[in-house]
Short mmCIF file of C-alpha atoms in Angstrom, two decimals:
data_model
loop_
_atom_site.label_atom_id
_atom_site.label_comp_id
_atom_site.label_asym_id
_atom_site.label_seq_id
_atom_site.Cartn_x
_atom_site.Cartn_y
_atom_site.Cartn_z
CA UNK A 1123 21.09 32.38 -28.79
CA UNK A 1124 18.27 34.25 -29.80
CA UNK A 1125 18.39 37.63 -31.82
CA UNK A 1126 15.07 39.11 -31.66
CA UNK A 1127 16.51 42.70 -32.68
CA UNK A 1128 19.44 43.57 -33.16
CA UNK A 1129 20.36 45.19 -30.02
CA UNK A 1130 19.17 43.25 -27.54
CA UNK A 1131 19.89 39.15 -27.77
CA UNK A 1132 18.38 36.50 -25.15
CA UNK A 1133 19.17 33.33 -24.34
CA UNK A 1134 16.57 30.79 -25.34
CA UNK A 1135 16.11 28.12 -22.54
CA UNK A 1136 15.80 25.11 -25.11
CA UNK A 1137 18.46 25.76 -27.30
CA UNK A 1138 20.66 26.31 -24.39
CA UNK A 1139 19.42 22.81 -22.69
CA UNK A 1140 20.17 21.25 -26.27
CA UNK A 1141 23.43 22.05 -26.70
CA UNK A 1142 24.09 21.10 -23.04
CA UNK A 1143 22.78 17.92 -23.77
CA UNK A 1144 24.60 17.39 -27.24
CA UNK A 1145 27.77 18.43 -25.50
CA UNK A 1146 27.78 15.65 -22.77
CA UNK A 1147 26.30 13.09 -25.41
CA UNK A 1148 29.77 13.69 -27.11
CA UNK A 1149 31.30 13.77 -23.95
CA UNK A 1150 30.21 10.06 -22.70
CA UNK A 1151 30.61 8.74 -26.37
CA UNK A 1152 33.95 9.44 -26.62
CA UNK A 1153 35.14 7.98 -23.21
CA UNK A 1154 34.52 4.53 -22.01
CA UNK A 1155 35.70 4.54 -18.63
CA UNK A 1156 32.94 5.13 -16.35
CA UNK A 1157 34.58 7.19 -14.00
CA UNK A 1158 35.34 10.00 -16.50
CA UNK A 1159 31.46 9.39 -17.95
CA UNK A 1160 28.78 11.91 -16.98
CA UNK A 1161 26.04 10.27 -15.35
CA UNK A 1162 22.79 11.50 -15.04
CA UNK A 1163 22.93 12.93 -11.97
CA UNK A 1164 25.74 14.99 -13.33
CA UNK A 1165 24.03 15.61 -16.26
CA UNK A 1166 20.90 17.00 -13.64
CA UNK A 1167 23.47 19.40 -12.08
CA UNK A 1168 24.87 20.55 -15.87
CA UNK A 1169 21.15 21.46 -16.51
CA UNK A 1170 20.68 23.25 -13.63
CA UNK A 1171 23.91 25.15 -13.77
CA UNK A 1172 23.07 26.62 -17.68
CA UNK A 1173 19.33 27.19 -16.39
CA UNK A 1174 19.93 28.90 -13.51
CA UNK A 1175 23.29 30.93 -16.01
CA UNK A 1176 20.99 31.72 -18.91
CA UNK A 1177 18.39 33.08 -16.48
CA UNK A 1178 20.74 35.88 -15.07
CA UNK A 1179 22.08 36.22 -18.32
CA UNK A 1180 19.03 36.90 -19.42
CA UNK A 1181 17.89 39.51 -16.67
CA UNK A 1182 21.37 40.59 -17.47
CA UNK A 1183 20.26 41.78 -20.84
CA UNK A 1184 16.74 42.93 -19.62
CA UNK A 1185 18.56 45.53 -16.90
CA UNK A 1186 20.49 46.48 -20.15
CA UNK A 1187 24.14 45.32 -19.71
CA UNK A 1188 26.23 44.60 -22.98
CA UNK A 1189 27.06 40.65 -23.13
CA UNK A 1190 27.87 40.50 -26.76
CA UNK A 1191 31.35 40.71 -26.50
CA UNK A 1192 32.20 38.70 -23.45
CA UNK A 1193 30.40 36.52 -21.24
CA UNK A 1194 29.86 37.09 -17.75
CA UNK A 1195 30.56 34.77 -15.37
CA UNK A 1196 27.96 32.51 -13.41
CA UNK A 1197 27.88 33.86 -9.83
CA UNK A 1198 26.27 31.28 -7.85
CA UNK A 1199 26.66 30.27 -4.11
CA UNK A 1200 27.56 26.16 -3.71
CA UNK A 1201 24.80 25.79 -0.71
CA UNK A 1202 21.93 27.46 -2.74
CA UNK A 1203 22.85 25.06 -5.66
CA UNK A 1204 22.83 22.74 -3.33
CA UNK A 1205 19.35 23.04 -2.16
CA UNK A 1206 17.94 24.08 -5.69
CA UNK A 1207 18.93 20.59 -6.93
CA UNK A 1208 18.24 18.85 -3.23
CA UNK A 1209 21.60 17.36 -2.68
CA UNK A 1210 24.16 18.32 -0.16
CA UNK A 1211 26.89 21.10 -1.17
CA UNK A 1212 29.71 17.94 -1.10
CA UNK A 1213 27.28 16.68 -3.98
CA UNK A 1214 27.54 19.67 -5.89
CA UNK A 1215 31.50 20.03 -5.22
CA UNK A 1216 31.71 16.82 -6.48
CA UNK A 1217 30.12 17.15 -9.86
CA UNK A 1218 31.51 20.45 -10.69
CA UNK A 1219 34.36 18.33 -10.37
CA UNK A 1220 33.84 15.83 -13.14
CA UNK A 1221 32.16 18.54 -14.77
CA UNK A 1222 35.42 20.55 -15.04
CA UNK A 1223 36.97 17.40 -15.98
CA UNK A 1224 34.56 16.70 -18.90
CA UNK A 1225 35.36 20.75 -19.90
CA UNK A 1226 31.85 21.93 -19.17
CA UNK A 1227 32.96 24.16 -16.65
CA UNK A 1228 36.14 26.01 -18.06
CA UNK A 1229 37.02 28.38 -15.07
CA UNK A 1230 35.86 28.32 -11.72
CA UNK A 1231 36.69 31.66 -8.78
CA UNK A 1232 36.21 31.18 -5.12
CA UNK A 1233 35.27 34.58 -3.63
CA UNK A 1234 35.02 33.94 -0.39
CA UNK A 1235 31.50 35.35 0.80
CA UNK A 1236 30.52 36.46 -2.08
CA UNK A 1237 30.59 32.90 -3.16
CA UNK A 1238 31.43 31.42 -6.38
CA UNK A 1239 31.75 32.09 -10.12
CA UNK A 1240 31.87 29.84 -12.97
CA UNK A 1241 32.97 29.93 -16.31
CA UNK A 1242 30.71 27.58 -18.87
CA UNK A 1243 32.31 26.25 -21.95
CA UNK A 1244 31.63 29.03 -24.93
CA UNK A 1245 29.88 26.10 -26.84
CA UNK A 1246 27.10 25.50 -24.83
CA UNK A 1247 26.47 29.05 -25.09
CA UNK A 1248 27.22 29.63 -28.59
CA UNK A 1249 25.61 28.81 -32.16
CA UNK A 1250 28.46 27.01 -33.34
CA UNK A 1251 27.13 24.07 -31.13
CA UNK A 1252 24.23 23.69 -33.48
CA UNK A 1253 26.93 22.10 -35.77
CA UNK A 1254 27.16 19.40 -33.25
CA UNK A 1255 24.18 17.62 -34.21
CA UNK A 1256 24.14 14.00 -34.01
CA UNK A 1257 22.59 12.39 -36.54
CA UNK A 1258 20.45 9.94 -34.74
CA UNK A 1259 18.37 11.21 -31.74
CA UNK A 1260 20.06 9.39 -28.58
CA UNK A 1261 17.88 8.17 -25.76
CA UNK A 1262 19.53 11.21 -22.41
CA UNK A 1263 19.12 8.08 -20.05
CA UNK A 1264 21.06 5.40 -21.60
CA UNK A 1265 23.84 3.66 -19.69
CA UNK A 1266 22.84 4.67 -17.28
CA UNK A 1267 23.57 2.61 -13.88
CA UNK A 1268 22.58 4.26 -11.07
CA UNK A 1269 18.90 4.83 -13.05
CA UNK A 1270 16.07 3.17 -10.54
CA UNK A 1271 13.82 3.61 -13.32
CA UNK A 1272 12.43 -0.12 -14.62
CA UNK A 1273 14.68 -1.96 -12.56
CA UNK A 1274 12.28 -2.49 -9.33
CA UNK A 1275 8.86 -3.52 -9.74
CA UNK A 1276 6.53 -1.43 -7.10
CA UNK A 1277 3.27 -1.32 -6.02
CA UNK A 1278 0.96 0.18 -3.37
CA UNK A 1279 0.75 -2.38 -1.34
CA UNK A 1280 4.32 -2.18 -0.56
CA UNK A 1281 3.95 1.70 1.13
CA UNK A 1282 6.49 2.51 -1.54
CA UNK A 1283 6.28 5.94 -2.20
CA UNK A 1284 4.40 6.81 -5.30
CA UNK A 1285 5.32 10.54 -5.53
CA UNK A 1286 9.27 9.90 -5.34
CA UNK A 1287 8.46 8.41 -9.19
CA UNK A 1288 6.23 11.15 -10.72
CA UNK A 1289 8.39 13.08 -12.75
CA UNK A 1290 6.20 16.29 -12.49
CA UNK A 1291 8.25 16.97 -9.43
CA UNK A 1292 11.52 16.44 -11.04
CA UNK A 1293 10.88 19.39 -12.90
CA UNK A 1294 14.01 21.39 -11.43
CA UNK A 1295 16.30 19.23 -13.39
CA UNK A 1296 14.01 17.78 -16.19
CA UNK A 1297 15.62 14.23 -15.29
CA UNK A 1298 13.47 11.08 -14.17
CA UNK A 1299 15.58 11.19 -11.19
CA UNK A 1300 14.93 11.74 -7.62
CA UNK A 1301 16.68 14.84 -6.79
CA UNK A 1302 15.40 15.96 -3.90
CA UNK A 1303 15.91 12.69 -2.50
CA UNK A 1304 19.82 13.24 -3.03
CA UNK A 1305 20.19 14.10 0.86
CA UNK A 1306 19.44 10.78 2.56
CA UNK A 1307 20.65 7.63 1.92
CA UNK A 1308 19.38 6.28 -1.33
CA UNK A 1309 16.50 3.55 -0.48
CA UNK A 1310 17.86 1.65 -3.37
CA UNK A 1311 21.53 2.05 -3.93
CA UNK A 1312 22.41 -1.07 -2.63
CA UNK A 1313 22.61 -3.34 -6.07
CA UNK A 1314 22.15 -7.02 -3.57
CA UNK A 1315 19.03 -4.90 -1.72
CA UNK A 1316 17.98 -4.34 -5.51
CA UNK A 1317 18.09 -8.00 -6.77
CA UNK A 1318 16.16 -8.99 -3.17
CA UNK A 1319 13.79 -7.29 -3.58
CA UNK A 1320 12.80 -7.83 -7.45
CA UNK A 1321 12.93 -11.77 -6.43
CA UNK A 1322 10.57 -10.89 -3.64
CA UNK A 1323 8.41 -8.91 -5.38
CA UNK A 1324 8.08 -11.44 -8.27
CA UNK A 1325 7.54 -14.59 -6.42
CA UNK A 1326 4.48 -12.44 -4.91
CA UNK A 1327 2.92 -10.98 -7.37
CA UNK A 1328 1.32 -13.49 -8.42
CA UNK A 1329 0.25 -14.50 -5.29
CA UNK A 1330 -0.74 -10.57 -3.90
CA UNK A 1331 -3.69 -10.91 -6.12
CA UNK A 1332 -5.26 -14.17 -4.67
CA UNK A 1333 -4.46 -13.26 -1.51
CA UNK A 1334 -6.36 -9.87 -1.76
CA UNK A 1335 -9.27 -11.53 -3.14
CA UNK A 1336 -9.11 -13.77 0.04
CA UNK A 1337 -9.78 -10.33 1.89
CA UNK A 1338 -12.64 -8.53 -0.31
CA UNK A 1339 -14.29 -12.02 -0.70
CA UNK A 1340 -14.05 -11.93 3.28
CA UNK A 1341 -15.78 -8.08 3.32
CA UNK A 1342 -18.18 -9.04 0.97
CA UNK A 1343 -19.67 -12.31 3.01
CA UNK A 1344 -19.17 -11.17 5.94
CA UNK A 1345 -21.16 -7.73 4.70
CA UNK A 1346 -23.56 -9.53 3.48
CA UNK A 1347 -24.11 -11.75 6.62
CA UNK A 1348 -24.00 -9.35 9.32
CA UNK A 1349 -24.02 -5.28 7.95
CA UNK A 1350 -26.77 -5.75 5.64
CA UNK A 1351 -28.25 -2.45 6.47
CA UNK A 1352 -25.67 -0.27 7.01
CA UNK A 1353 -23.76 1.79 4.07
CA UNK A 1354 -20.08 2.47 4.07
CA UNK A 1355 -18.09 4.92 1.87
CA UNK A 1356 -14.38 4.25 0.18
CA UNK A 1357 -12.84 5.44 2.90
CA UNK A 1358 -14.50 3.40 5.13
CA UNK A 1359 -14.60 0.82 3.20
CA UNK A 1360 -10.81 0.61 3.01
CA UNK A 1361 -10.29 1.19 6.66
CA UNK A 1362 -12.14 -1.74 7.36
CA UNK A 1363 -10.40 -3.81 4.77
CA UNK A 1364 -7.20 -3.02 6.44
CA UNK A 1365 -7.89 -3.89 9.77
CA UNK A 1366 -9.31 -7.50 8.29
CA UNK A 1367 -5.95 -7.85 6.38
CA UNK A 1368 -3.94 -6.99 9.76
CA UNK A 1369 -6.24 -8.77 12.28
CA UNK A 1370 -8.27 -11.86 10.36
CA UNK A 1371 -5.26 -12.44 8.01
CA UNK A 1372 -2.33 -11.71 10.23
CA UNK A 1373 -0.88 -9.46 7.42
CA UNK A 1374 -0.33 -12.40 5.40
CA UNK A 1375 3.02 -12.81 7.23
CA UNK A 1376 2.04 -16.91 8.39
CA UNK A 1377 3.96 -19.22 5.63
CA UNK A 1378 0.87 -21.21 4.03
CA UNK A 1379 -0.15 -22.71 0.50
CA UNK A 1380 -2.90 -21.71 -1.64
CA UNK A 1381 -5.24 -24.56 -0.32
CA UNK A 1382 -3.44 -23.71 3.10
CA UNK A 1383 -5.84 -20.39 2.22
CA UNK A 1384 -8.80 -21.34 0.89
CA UNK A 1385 -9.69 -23.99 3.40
CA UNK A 1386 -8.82 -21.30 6.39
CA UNK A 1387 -11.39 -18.91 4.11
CA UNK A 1388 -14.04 -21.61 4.54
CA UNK A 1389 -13.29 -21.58 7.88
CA UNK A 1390 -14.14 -18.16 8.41
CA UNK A 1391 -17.10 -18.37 6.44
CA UNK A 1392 -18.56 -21.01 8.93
CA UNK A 1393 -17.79 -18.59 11.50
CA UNK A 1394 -19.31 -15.67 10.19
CA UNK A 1395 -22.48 -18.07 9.38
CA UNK A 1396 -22.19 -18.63 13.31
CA UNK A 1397 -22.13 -15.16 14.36
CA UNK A 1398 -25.27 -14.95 12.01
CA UNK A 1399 -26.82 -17.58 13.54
CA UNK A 1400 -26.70 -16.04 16.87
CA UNK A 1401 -27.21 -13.03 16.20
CA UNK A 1402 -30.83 -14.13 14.65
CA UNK A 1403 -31.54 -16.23 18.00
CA UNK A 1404 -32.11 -13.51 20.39
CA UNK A 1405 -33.19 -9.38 18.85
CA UNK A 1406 -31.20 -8.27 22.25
CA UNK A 1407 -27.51 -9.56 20.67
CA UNK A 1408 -25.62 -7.12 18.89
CA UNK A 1409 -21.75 -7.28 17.76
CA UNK A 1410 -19.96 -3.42 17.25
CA UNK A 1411 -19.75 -1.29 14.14
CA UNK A 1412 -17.16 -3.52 11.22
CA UNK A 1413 -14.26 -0.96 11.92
CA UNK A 1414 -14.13 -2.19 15.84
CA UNK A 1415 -15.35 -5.89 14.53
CA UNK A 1416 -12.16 -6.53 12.91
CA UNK A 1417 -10.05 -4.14 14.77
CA UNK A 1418 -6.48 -5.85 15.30
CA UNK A 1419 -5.76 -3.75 19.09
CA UNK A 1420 -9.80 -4.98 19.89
CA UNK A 1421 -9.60 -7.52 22.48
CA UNK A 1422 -13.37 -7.17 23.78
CA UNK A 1423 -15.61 -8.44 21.79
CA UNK A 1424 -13.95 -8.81 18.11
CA UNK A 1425 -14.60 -11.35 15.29
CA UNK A 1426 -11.24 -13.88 16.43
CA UNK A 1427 -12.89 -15.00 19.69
CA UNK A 1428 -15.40 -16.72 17.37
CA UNK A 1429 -12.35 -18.81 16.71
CA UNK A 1430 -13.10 -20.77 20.20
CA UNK A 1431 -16.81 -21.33 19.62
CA UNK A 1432 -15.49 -22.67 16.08
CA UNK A 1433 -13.46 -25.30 17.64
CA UNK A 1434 -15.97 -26.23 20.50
CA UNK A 1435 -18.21 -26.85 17.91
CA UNK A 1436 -15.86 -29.11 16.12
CA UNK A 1437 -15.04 -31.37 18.75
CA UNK A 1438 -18.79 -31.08 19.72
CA UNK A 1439 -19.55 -32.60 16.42
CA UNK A 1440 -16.63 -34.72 15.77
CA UNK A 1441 -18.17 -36.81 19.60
CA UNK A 1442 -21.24 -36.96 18.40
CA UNK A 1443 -19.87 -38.48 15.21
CA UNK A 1444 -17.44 -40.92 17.31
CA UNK A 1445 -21.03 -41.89 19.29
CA UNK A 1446 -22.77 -42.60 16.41
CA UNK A 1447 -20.38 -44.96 14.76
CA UNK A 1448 -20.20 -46.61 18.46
CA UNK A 1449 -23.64 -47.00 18.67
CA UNK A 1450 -23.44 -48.97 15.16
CA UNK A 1451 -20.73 -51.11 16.20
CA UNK A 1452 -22.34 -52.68 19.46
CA UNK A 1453 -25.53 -53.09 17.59
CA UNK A 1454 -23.51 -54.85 14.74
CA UNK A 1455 -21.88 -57.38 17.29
CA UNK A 1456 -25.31 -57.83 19.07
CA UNK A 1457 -26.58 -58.82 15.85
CA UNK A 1458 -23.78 -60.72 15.51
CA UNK A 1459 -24.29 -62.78 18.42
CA UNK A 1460 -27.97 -63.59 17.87
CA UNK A 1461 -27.25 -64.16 13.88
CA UNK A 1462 -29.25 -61.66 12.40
CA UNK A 1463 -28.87 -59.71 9.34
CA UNK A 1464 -26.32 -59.21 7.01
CA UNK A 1465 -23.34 -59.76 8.90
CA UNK A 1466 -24.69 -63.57 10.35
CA UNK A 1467 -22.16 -65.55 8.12
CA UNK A 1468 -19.16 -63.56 9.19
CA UNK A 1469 -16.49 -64.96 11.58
CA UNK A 1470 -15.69 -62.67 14.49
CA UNK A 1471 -12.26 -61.70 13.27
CA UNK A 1472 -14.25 -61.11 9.82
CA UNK A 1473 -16.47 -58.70 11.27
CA UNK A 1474 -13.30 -57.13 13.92
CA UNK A 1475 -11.25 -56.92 10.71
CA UNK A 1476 -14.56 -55.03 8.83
CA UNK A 1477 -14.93 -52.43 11.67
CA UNK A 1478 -11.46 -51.59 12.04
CA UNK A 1479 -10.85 -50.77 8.45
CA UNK A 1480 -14.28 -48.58 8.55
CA UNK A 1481 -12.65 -46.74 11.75
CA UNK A 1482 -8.94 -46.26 10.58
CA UNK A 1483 -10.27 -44.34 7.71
CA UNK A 1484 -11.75 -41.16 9.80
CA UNK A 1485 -8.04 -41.15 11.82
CA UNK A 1486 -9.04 -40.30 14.95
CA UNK A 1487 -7.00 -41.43 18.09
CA UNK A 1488 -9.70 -41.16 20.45
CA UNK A 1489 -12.72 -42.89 17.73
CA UNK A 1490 -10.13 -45.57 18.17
CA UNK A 1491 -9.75 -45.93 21.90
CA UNK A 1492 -13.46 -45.67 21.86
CA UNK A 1493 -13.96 -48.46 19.47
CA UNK A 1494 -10.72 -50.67 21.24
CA UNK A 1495 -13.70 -50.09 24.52
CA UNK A 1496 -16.72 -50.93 23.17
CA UNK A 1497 -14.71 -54.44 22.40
CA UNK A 1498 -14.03 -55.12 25.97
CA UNK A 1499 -17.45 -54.69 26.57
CA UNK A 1500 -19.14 -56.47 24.28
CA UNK A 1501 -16.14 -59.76 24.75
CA UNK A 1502 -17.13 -58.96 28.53
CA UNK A 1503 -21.17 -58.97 28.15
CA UNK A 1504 -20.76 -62.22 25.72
CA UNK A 1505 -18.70 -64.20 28.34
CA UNK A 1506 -21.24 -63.31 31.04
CA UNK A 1507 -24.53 -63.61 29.31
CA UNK B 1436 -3.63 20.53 16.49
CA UNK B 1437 -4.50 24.45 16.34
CA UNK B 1438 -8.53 24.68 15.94
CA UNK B 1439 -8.67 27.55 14.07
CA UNK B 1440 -6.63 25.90 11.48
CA UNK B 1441 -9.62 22.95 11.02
CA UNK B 1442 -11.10 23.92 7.61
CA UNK B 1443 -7.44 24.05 6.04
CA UNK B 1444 -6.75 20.94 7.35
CA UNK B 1445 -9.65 18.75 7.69
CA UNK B 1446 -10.29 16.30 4.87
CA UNK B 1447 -14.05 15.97 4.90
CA UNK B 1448 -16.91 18.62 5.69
CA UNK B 1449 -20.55 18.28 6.64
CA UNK B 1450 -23.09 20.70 5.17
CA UNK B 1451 -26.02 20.08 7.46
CA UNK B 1452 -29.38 21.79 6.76
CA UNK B 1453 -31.80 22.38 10.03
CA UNK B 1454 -35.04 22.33 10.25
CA UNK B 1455 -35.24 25.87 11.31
CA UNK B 1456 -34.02 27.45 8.29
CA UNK B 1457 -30.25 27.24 9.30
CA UNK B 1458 -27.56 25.79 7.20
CA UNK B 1459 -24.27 25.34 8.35
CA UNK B 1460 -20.56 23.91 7.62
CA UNK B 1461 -19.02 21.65 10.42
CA UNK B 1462 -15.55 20.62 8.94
CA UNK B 1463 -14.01 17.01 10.10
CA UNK B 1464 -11.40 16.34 12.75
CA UNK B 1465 -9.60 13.14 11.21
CA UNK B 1466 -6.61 12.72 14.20
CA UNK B 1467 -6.64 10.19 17.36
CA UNK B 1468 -4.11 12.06 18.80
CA UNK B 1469 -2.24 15.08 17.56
CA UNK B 1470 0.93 12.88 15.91
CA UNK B 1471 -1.20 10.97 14.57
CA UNK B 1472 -1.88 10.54 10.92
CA UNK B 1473 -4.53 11.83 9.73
CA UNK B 1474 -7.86 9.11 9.13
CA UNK B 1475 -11.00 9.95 6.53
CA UNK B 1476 -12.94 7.16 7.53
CA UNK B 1477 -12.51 8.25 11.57
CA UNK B 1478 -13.32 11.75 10.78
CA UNK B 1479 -16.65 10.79 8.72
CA UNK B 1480 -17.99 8.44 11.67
CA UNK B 1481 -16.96 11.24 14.22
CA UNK B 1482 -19.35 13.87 11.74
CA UNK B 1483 -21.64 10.84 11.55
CA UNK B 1484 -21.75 10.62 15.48
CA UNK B 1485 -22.28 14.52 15.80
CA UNK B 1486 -25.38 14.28 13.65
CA UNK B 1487 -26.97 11.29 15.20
CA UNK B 1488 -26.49 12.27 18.43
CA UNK B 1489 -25.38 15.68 19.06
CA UNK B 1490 -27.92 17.14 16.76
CA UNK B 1491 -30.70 14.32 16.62
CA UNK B 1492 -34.03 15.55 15.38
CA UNK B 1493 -32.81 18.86 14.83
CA UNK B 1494 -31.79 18.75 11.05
CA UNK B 1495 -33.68 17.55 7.68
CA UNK B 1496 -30.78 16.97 5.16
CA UNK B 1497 -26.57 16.78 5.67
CA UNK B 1498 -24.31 15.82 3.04
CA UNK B 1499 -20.74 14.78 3.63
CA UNK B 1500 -18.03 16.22 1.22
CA UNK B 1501 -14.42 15.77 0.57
CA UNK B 1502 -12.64 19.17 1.54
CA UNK B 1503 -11.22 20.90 -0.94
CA UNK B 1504 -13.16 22.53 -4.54
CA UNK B 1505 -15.60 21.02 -5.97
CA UNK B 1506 -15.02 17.42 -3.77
CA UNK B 1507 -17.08 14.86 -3.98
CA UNK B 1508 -20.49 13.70 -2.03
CA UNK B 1509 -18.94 11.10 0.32
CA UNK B 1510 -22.30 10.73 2.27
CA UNK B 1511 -25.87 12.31 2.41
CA UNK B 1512 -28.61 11.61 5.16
CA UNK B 1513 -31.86 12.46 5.26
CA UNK B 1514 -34.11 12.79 8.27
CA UNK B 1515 -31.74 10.56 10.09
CA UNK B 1516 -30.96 7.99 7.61
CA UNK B 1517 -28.33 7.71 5.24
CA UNK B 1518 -28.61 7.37 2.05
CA UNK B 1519 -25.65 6.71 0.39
#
């Protein structure tokens, strides 16, 4: 209590919030068992109870009523509590409960429509609390067990709520604790939900950044390929970057190693150098704006059907390969057969033996059928030449 | 989404400056649809369009701004070609 003359007295808000404080400190130290503990949240709904008291005691004074000999009580409605503090009214019933339990509240007086008034114990209200002192500052949020705070490891990413952490908002109840979020189901309440998640979100954190790179590495090439001219802001920018990460990259959500990653990034690369390419062949080609390019719900013309020319041009390549090697092979067993060159002082089964190993390396069914062909023909041309 | 309520709601403007003399404030309209939420980058490229198209050859300078005091230059273009 404050005496700033003599006749009129107010209630200072952070004395008041002190001794509240002090007064369930000494509360929780002297009983172990948690039910009869104050928790935070109970400690949120103590606060709000002496703010929301000291503030009509205060306007109390101000209209000029006489408090100094006896208290009023705090007349208060359970539903507006209920939505100052953003819980349900069963909430509030509930700590005023334990509250009367722990002797916070002294008295309580249901008055029907006029709803309720509470007593609050003298002390909190009263300088001899100031003897209550402890000696050592003690941490308000210790032991306590339904806290969220430091025990899941967020990020963006995620689409976890950022603004359900910011304690700016909790400023009702000057706790770190989501208040307001009292009325649904708690996101996190679930202690085998809790330990799922921190595994989860360990195991990929470490990953989350690679994997991210993969995508801006992506933008950047791919920028730098085939939007040279155009400029893009942040917004833009980041719209584009999610529809790569949902369309190109499948929202990460296929099961693949970090090699797995990079070689499917090289992939892409090629492809992009493709689109390039064709793009450069004829002034009358054009592919859409990056936002459309990459759009996952694009079916039209979007960067994945590149995918198809990719593999065409693989197997194109991998039978020109297979021809080559052919090619070499008949010549060798020509050779062979006049005794010329470097193979001349092989056997047959020295120089069969020779190709075989060369082929088995590339391990390619259909090199092998190829090569298991050429032999017929070359056994058939030698028996009737 | 109620149209007189665009400059409240609208997350990017466009100052554009005509060639005439005239300057004036068109303010973004950042929905698909009307449940939709709300997209910067679609209401930019819509402004974008409007000045490329809509008003081609008509205006000498438009810069594109965030929406709210003292937001920042998102985009400025300059006898049809952007420069930032």
């Amino acid at each position: 209590m404050e005496n700033r003359d003599n006749v009129k007295c107010y209630f200072d808000f952070t004395k008041v919030f002190t001794k509240t404080k002090n007064y369930i400190d000494i509360h929780n130290n002297k009983h172990e068992e948690l039910k009869k503990r104050l928790n935070a949240n109970h400690r949120a709904t103590a606060e709000l109870i002496t703010r929301l008291y000291a503030k009509q005691l205060n306007r109390a004074v101000s209209l000029g009523k006489d408090i100094k000999t006896q208290l009023p009580g705090f007349k208060t409605f359970n539903p507006s509590l209920a939505t100052c503090k953003g819980c349900t009214t069963r909430t509030i019933i509930n700590h005023k409960e334990r509250l009367k339990a722990a002797g916070f509240i002294i008295k309580e007086i249901h008055r029907g429509k006029a709803g309720i008034e509470l007593w609050i114990n003298p002390l909190i209200f009263d300088d001899r609390v100031k003897n209550l002192h402890p000696l050592v500052h003690e941490q308000q949020e210790q032991n306590n067990n339904n806290s969220s705070v430091d025990k899941l490891i967020t990020s963006e990413k995620e689409g976890v709520r950022y603004e359900a952490h910011k304690q700016s908002n909790n400023c009702v109840t000057r706790t770190a604790h989501e208040q307001y979020m009292n009325t649904e189901e708690s996101r996190i309440s679930d202690s085998e939900n809790q330990t799922w998640r921190k595994k989860k979100s360990s195991v990929r954190e470490s990953e989350s950044a690679f994997l991210l790179h993969l995508v801006l590495a992506f933008w950047s090439y791919a920028r730098a390929a085939l939007y040279k001219d155009l400029i893009f802001c942040e917004a833009e920018k980041n719209e584009i970057l999610n529809n790569i990460w949902a369309s190109i990259y499948k929202k990460f959500r296929v099961e693949g190693s970090k090699k797995d990653w990079e070689n499917h990034q090289i992939i892409l690369y090629k492809r992009i150098d493709m689109v390039s390419r064709w793009l450069k062949r004829n002034p009358n080609r054009w592919i859409p704006a990056p936002h459309l390019y990459f759009h996952p719900e694009n079916t039209r013309n979007d960067f994945r059907k590149t995918h198809k020319w990719y593999v065409k041009q693989e197997t194109l390549k991998r039978n020109i390969r297979n021809q080559i090697l052919i090619q070499k092979i008949e010549a060798e067993w020509k050779d062979h057969v006049k005794s010329i060159y470097k193979n001349k002082a092989k056997t047959g089964l020295q120089l069969f033996r020779l190709q075989q190993q060369r082929i088995s390396v590339y391990k390619d069914e259909a090199l092998i059928r190829a090569f298991e062909q050429s032999l017929q023909r070359t056994v058939l041309n030698k028996f009737t030449s | 989404m109620n149209t007189a309520n665009i400059p409240n709601s609208s997350l990017t403007k466009c100052i554009v400056y005509f060639k005439d003399g005239n300057s004036r404030t068109f303010y973004s309209f950042d929905k698909s649809h009307r449940n939709s939420k709300p997209n910067k980058a679609l209401g930019i490229r819509r402004l974008e369009k409007m000045l490329m198209h809509r008003f081609k050859g008509m205006w000498e300078t438009a810069i594109i701004y965030e929406n709210f005091y003292k937001g920042a230059e998102l985009a400025k273009y300059k006898d049809g070609v952007r420069l930032f």
